PDB file of C-alpha atoms in Angstrom:
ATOM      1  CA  UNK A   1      13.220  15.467  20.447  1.00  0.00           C
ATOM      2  CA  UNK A   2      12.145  11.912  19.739  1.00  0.00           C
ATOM      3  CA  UNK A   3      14.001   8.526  18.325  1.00  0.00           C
ATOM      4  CA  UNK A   4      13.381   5.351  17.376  1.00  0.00           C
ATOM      5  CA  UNK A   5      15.406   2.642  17.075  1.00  0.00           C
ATOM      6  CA  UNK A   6      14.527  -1.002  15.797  1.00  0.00           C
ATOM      7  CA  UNK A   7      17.349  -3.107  17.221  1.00  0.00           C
ATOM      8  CA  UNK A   8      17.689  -5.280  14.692  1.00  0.00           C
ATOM      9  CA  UNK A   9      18.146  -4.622  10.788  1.00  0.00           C
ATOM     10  CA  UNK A  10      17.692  -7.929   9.298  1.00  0.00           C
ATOM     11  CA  UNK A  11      15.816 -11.072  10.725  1.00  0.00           C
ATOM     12  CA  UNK A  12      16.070 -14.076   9.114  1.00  0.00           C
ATOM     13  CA  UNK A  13      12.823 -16.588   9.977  1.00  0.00           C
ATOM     14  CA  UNK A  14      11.375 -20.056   8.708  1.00  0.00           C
ATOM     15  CA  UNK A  15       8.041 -20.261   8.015  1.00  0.00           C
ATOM     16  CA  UNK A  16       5.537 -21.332  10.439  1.00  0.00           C
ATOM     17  CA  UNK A  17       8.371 -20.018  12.897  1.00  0.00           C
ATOM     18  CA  UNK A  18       7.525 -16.954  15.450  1.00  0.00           C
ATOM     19  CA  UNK A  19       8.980 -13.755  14.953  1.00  0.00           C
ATOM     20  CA  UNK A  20       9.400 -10.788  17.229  1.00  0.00           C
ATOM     21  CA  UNK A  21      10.910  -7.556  16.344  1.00  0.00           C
ATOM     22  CA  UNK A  22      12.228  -4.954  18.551  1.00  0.00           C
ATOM     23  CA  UNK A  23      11.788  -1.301  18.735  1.00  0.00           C
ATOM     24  CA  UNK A  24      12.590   0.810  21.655  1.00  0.00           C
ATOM     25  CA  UNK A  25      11.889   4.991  21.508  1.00  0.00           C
ATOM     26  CA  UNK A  26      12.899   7.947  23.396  1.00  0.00           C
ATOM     27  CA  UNK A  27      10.505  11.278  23.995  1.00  0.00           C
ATOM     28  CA  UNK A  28      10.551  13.708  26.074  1.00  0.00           C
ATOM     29  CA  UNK A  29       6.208  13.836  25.555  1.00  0.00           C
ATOM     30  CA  UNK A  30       4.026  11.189  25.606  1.00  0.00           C
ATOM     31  CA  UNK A  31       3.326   9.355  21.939  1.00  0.00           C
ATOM     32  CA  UNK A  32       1.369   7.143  19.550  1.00  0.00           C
ATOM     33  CA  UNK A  33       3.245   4.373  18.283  1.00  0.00           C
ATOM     34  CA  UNK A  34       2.849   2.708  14.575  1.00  0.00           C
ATOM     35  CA  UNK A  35       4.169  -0.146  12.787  1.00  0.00           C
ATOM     36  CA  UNK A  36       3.986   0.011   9.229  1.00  0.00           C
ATOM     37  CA  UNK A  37       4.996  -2.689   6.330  1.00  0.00           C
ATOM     38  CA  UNK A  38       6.671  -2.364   2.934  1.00  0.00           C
ATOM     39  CA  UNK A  39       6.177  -5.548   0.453  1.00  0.00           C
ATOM     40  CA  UNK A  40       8.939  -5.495  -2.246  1.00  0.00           C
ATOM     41  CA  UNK A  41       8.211  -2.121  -4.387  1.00  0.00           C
ATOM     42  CA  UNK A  42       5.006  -1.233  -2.789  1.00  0.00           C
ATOM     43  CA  UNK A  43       4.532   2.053  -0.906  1.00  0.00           C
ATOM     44  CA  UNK A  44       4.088   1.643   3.407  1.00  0.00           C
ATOM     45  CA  UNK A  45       1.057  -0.178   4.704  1.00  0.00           C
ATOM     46  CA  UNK A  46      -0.383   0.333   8.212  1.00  0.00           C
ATOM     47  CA  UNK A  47       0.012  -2.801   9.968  1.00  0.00           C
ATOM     48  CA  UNK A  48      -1.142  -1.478  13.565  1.00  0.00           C
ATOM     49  CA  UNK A  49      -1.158   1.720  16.328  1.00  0.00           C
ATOM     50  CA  UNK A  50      -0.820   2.117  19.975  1.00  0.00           C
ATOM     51  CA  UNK A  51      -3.294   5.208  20.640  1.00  0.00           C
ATOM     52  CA  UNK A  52      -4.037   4.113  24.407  1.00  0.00           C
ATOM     53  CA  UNK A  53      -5.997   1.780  26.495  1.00  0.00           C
ATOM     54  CA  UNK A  54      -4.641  -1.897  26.561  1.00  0.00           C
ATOM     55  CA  UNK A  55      -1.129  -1.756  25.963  1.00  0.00           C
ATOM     56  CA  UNK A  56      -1.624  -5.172  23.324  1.00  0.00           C
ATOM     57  CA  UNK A  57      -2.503  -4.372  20.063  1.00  0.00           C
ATOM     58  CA  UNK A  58      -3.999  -6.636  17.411  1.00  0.00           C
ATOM     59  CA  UNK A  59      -2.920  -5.268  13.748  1.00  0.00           C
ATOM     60  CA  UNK A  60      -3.749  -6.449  10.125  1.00  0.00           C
ATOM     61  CA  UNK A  61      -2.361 -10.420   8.692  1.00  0.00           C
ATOM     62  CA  UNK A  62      -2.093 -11.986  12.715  1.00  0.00           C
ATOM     63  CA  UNK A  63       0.199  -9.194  13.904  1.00  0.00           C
ATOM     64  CA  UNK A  64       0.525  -7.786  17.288  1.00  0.00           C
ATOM     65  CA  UNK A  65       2.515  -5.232  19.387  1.00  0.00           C
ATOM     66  CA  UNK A  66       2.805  -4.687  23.368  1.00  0.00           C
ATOM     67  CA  UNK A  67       3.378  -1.508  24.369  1.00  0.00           C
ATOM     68  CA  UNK A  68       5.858  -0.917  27.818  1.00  0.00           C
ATOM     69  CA  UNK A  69       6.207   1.663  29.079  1.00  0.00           C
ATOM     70  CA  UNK A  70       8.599   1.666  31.783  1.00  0.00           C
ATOM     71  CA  UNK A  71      10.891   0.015  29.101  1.00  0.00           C
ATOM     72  CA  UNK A  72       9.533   2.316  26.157  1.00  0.00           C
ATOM     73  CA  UNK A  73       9.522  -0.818  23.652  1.00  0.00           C
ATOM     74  CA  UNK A  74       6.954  -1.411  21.277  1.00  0.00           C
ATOM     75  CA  UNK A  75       8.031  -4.674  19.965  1.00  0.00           C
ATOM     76  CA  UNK A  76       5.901  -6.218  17.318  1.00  0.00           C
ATOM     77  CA  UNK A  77       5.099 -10.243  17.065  1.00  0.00           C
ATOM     78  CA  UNK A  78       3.444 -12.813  14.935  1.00  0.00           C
ATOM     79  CA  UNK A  79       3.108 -16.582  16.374  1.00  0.00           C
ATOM     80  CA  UNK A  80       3.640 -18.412  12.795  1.00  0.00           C
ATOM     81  CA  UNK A  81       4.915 -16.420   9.270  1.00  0.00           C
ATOM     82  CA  UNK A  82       4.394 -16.989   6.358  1.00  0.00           C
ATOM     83  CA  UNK A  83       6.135 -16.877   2.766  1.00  0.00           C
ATOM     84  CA  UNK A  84       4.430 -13.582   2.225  1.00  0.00           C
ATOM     85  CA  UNK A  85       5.985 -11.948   5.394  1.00  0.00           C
ATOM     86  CA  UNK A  86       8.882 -11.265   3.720  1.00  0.00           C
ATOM     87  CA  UNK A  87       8.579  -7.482   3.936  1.00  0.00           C
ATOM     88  CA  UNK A  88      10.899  -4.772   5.596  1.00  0.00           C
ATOM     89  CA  UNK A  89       9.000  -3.424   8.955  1.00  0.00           C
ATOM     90  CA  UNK A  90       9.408  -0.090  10.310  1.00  0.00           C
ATOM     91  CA  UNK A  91       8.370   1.538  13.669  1.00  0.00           C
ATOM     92  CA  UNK A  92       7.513   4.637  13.961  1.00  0.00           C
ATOM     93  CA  UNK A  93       6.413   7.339  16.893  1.00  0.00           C
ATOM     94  CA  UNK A  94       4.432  10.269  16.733  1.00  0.00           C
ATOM     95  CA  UNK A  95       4.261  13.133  19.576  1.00  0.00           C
ATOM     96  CA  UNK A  96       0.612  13.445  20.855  1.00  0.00           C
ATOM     97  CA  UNK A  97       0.956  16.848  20.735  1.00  0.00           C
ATOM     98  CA  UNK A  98       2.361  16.965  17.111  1.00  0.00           C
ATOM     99  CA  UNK A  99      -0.235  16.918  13.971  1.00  0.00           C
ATOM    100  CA  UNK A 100       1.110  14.271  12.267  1.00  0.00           C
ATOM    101  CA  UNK A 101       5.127  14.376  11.824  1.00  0.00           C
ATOM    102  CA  UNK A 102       6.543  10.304  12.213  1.00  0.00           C
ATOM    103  CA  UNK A 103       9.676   9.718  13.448  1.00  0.00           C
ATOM    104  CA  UNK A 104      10.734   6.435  11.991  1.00  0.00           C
ATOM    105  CA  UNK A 105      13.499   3.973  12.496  1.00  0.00           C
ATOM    106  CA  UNK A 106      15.827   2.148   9.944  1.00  0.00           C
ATOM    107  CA  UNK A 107      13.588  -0.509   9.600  1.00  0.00           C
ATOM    108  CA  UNK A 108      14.180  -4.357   9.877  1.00  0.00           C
ATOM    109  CA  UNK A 109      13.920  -6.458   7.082  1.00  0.00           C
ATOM    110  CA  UNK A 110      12.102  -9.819   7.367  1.00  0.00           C
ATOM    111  CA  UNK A 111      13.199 -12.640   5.633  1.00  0.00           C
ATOM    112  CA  UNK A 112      10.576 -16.070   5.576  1.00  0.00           C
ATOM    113  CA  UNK A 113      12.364 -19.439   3.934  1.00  0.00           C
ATOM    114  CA  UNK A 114      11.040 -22.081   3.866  1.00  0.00           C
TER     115      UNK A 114
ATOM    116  CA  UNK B   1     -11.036   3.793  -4.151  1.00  0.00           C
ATOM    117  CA  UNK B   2      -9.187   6.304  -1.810  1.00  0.00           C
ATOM    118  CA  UNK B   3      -5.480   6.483  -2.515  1.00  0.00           C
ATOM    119  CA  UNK B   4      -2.545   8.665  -2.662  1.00  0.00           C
ATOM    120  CA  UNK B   5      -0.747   8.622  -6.029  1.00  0.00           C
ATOM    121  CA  UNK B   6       2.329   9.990  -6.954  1.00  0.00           C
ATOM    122  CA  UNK B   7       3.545  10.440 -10.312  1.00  0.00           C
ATOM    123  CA  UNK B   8       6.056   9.418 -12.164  1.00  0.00           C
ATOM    124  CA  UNK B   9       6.945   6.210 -10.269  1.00  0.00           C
ATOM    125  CA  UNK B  10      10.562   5.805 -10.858  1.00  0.00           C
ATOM    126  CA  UNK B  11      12.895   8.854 -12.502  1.00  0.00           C
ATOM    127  CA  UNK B  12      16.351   9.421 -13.737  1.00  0.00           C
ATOM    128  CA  UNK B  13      17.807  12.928 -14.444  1.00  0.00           C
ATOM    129  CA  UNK B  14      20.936  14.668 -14.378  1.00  0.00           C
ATOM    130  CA  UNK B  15      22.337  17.094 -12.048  1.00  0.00           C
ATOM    131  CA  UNK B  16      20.553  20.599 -12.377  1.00  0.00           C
ATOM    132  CA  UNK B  17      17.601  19.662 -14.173  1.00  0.00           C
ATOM    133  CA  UNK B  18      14.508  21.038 -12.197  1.00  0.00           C
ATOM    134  CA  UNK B  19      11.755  18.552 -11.945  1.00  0.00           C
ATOM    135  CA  UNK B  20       8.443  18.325  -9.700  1.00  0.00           C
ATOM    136  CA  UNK B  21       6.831  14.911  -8.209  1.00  0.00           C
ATOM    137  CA  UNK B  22       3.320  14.929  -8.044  1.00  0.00           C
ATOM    138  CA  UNK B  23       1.257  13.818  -5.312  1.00  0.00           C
ATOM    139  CA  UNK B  24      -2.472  13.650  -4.961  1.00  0.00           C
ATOM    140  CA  UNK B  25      -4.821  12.811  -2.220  1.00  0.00           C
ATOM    141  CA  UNK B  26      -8.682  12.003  -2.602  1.00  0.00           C
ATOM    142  CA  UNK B  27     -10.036  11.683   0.802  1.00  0.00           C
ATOM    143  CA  UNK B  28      -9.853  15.258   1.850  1.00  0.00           C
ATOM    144  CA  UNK B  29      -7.079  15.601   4.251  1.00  0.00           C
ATOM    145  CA  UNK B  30      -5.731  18.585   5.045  1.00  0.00           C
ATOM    146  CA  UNK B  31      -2.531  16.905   6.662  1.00  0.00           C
ATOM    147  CA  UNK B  32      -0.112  16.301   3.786  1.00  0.00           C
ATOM    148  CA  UNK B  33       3.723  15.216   3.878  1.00  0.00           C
ATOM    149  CA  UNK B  34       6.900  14.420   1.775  1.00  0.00           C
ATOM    150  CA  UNK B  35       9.536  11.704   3.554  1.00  0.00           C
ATOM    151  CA  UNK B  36      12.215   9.959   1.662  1.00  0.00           C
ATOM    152  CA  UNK B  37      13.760   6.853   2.190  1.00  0.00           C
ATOM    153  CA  UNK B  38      17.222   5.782   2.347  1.00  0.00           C
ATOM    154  CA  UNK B  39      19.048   2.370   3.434  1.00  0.00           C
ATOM    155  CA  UNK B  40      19.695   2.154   6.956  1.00  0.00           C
ATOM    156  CA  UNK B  41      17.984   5.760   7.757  1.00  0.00           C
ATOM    157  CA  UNK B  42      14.391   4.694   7.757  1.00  0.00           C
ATOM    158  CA  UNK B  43      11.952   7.706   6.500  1.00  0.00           C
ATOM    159  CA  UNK B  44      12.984  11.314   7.404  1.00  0.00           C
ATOM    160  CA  UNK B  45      10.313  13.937   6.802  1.00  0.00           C
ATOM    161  CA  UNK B  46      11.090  16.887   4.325  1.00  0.00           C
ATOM    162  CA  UNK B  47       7.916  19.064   3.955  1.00  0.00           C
ATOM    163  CA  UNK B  48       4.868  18.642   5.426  1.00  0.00           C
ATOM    164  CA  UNK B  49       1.450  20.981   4.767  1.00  0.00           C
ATOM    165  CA  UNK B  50      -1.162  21.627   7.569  1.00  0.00           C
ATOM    166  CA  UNK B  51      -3.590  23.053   4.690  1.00  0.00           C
ATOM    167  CA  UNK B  52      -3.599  24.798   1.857  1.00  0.00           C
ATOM    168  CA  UNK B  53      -1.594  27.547   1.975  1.00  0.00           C
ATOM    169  CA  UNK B  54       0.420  26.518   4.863  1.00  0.00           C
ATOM    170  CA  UNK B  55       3.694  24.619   4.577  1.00  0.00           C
ATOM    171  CA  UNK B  56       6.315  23.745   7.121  1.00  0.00           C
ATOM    172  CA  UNK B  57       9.833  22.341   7.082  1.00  0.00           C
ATOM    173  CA  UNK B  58      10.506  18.972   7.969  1.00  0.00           C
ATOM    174  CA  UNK B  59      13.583  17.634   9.053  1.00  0.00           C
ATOM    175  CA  UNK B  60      15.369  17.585   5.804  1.00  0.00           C
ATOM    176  CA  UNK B  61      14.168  20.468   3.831  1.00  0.00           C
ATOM    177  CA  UNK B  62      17.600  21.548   2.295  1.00  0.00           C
ATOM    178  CA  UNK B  63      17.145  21.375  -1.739  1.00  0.00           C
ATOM    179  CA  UNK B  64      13.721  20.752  -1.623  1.00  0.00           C
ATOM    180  CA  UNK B  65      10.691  23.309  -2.172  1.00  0.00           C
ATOM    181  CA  UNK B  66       6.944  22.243  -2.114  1.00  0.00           C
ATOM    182  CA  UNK B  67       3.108  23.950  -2.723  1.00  0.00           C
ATOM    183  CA  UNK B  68       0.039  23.910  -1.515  1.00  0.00           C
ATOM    184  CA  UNK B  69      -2.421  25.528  -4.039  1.00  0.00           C
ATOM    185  CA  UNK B  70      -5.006  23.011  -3.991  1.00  0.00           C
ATOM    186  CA  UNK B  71      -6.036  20.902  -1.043  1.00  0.00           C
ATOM    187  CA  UNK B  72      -5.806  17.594  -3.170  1.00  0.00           C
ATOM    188  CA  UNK B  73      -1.939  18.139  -4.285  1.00  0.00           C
ATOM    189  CA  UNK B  74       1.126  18.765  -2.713  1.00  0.00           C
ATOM    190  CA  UNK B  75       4.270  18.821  -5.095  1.00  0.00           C
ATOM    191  CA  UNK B  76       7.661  18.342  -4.635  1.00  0.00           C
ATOM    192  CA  UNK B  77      10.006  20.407  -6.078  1.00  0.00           C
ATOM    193  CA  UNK B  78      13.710  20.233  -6.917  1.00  0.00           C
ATOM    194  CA  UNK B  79      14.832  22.819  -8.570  1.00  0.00           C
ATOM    195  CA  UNK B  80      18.483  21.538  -8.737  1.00  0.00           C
ATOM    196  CA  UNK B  81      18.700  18.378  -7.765  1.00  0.00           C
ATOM    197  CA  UNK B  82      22.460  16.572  -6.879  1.00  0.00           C
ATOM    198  CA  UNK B  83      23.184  13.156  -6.799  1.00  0.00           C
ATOM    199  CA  UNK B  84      22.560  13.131  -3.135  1.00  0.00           C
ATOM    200  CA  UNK B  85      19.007  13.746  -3.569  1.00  0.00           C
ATOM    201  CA  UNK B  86      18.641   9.580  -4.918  1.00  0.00           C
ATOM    202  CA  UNK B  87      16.446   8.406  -2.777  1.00  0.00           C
ATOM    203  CA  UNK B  88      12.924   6.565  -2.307  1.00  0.00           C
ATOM    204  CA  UNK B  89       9.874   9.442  -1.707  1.00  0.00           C
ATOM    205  CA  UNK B  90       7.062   8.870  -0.493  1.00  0.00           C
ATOM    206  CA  UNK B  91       4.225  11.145  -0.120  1.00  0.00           C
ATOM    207  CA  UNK B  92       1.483  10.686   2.875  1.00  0.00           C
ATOM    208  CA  UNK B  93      -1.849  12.102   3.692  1.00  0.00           C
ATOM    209  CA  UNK B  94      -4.083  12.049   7.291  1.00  0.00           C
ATOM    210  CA  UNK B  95      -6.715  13.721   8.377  1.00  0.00           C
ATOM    211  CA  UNK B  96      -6.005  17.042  11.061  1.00  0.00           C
ATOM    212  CA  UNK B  97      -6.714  15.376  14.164  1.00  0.00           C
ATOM    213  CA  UNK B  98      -3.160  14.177  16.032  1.00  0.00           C
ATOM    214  CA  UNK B  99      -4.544  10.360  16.769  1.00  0.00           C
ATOM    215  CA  UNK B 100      -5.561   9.289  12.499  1.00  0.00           C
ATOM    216  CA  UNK B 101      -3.481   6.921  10.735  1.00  0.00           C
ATOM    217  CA  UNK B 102      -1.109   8.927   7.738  1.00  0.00           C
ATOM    218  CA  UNK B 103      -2.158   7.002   4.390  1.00  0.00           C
ATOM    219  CA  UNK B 104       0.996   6.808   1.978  1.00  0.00           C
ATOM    220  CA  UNK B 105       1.453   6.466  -1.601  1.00  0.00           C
ATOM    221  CA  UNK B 106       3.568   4.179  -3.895  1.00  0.00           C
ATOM    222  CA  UNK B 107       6.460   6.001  -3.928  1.00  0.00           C
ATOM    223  CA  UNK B 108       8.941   7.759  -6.551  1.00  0.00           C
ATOM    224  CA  UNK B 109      11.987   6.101  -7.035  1.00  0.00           C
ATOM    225  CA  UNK B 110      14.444   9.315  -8.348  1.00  0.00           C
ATOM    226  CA  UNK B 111      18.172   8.575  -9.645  1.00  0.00           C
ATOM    227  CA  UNK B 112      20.289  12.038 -10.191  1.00  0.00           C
ATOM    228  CA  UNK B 113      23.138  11.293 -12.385  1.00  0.00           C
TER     229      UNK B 113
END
């Protein structure tokens, strides 16, 4: 059995600020890890994947996500937001021995003012 | 432009009337899923479909019943739905090979009165 769990379920953020949200997992197996993004009524967009190799990963829109490990985190970062960040952000974790099945967490919602 | 649609988009009904979601997929996956959305829960898979012909509980199947007659679609089905099926679906698509990205649709927003 896997989880996921973003530690955070709201961040609030002014823009041109950094943000950094959190996501740790547990699995028993070895996984790919995903962050996706949901705009305001849209459906979920792909923002970026840990397959393997490097443990940084460069997404869409000046994302990016480190991959540990040792502290199974996946936490996901952009240097400077924008108005358009506003957006809820999930993490999700798929068993590389699984087809396809995402376990997701609650998702944190993102929040730019300016 | 390649896309997965679901149809209708947002849907109210009362409790007990059957009613089907439609989802359709035009890059040729075989890989197709249901998940719904609620507050605080993230996305929890309900069906999921290696191919056609082959479909596989996820891990909220109770109330739900899908098909796969046709590579392209994969319906969801609720043939009596309660108020605690309101929820945010979302239908996804990938191709069968464990490291692809699942594509998903818009969603169907569904309120059972």
């Amino acid at each position: 059995a896997q989880s996921v769990t973003q530690l955070d379920s709201q961040v609030p953020v002014f823009e041109e600020a950094p943000v950094e949200l959190r996501c740790n997992y547990s699995s028993s197996v070895s996984v790919y890890l995903f962050w996706y993004v949901q705009y305001p009524n849209q459906g979920l967009q792909l923002l970026l994947k840990y397959l393997s190799g490097s443990t940084l990963v460069k997404g869409i829109n000046g994302f990016e996500a480190e991959f540990n490990k040792s502290q199974t985190s996946f936490h996901l970062r952009k240097p400077s937001v924008h108005i358009s960040d506003t957006a809820e952000y999930f993490c999700a974790v798929s068993q590389t021995d699984s087809w396809g099945k995402l376990q997701f967490g609650a998702g944190t919602q993102v929040v730019v003012t300016p | 432009e390649a896309q997965v649609t679901q149809n209708p988009r947002y849907l109210i009904t009362v409790t007990g009337k059957k009613l089907t979601v439609t989802c359709s997929q035009n890059m040729n996956h075989e890989y197709m899923s249901w998940y719904r959305q609620d507050p605080g829960l993230g996305l929890r898979q309900i069906y999921y479909s290696m191919n056609v012909e082959v479909t596989d509980k996820g891990d909220v199947p109770e109330g739900y019943k899908v098909s796969r007659k046709e590579k392209r679609n994969f319906p969801l089905i609720l043939e009596s739905p309660s108020p605690n099926q309101t929820s945010l679906y979302f239908c996804a698509s990938k191709r069968r090979d464990r490291r692809d990205t699942q594509y998903f649709g818009p969603g169907t927003r569904l309120t059972v009165l």
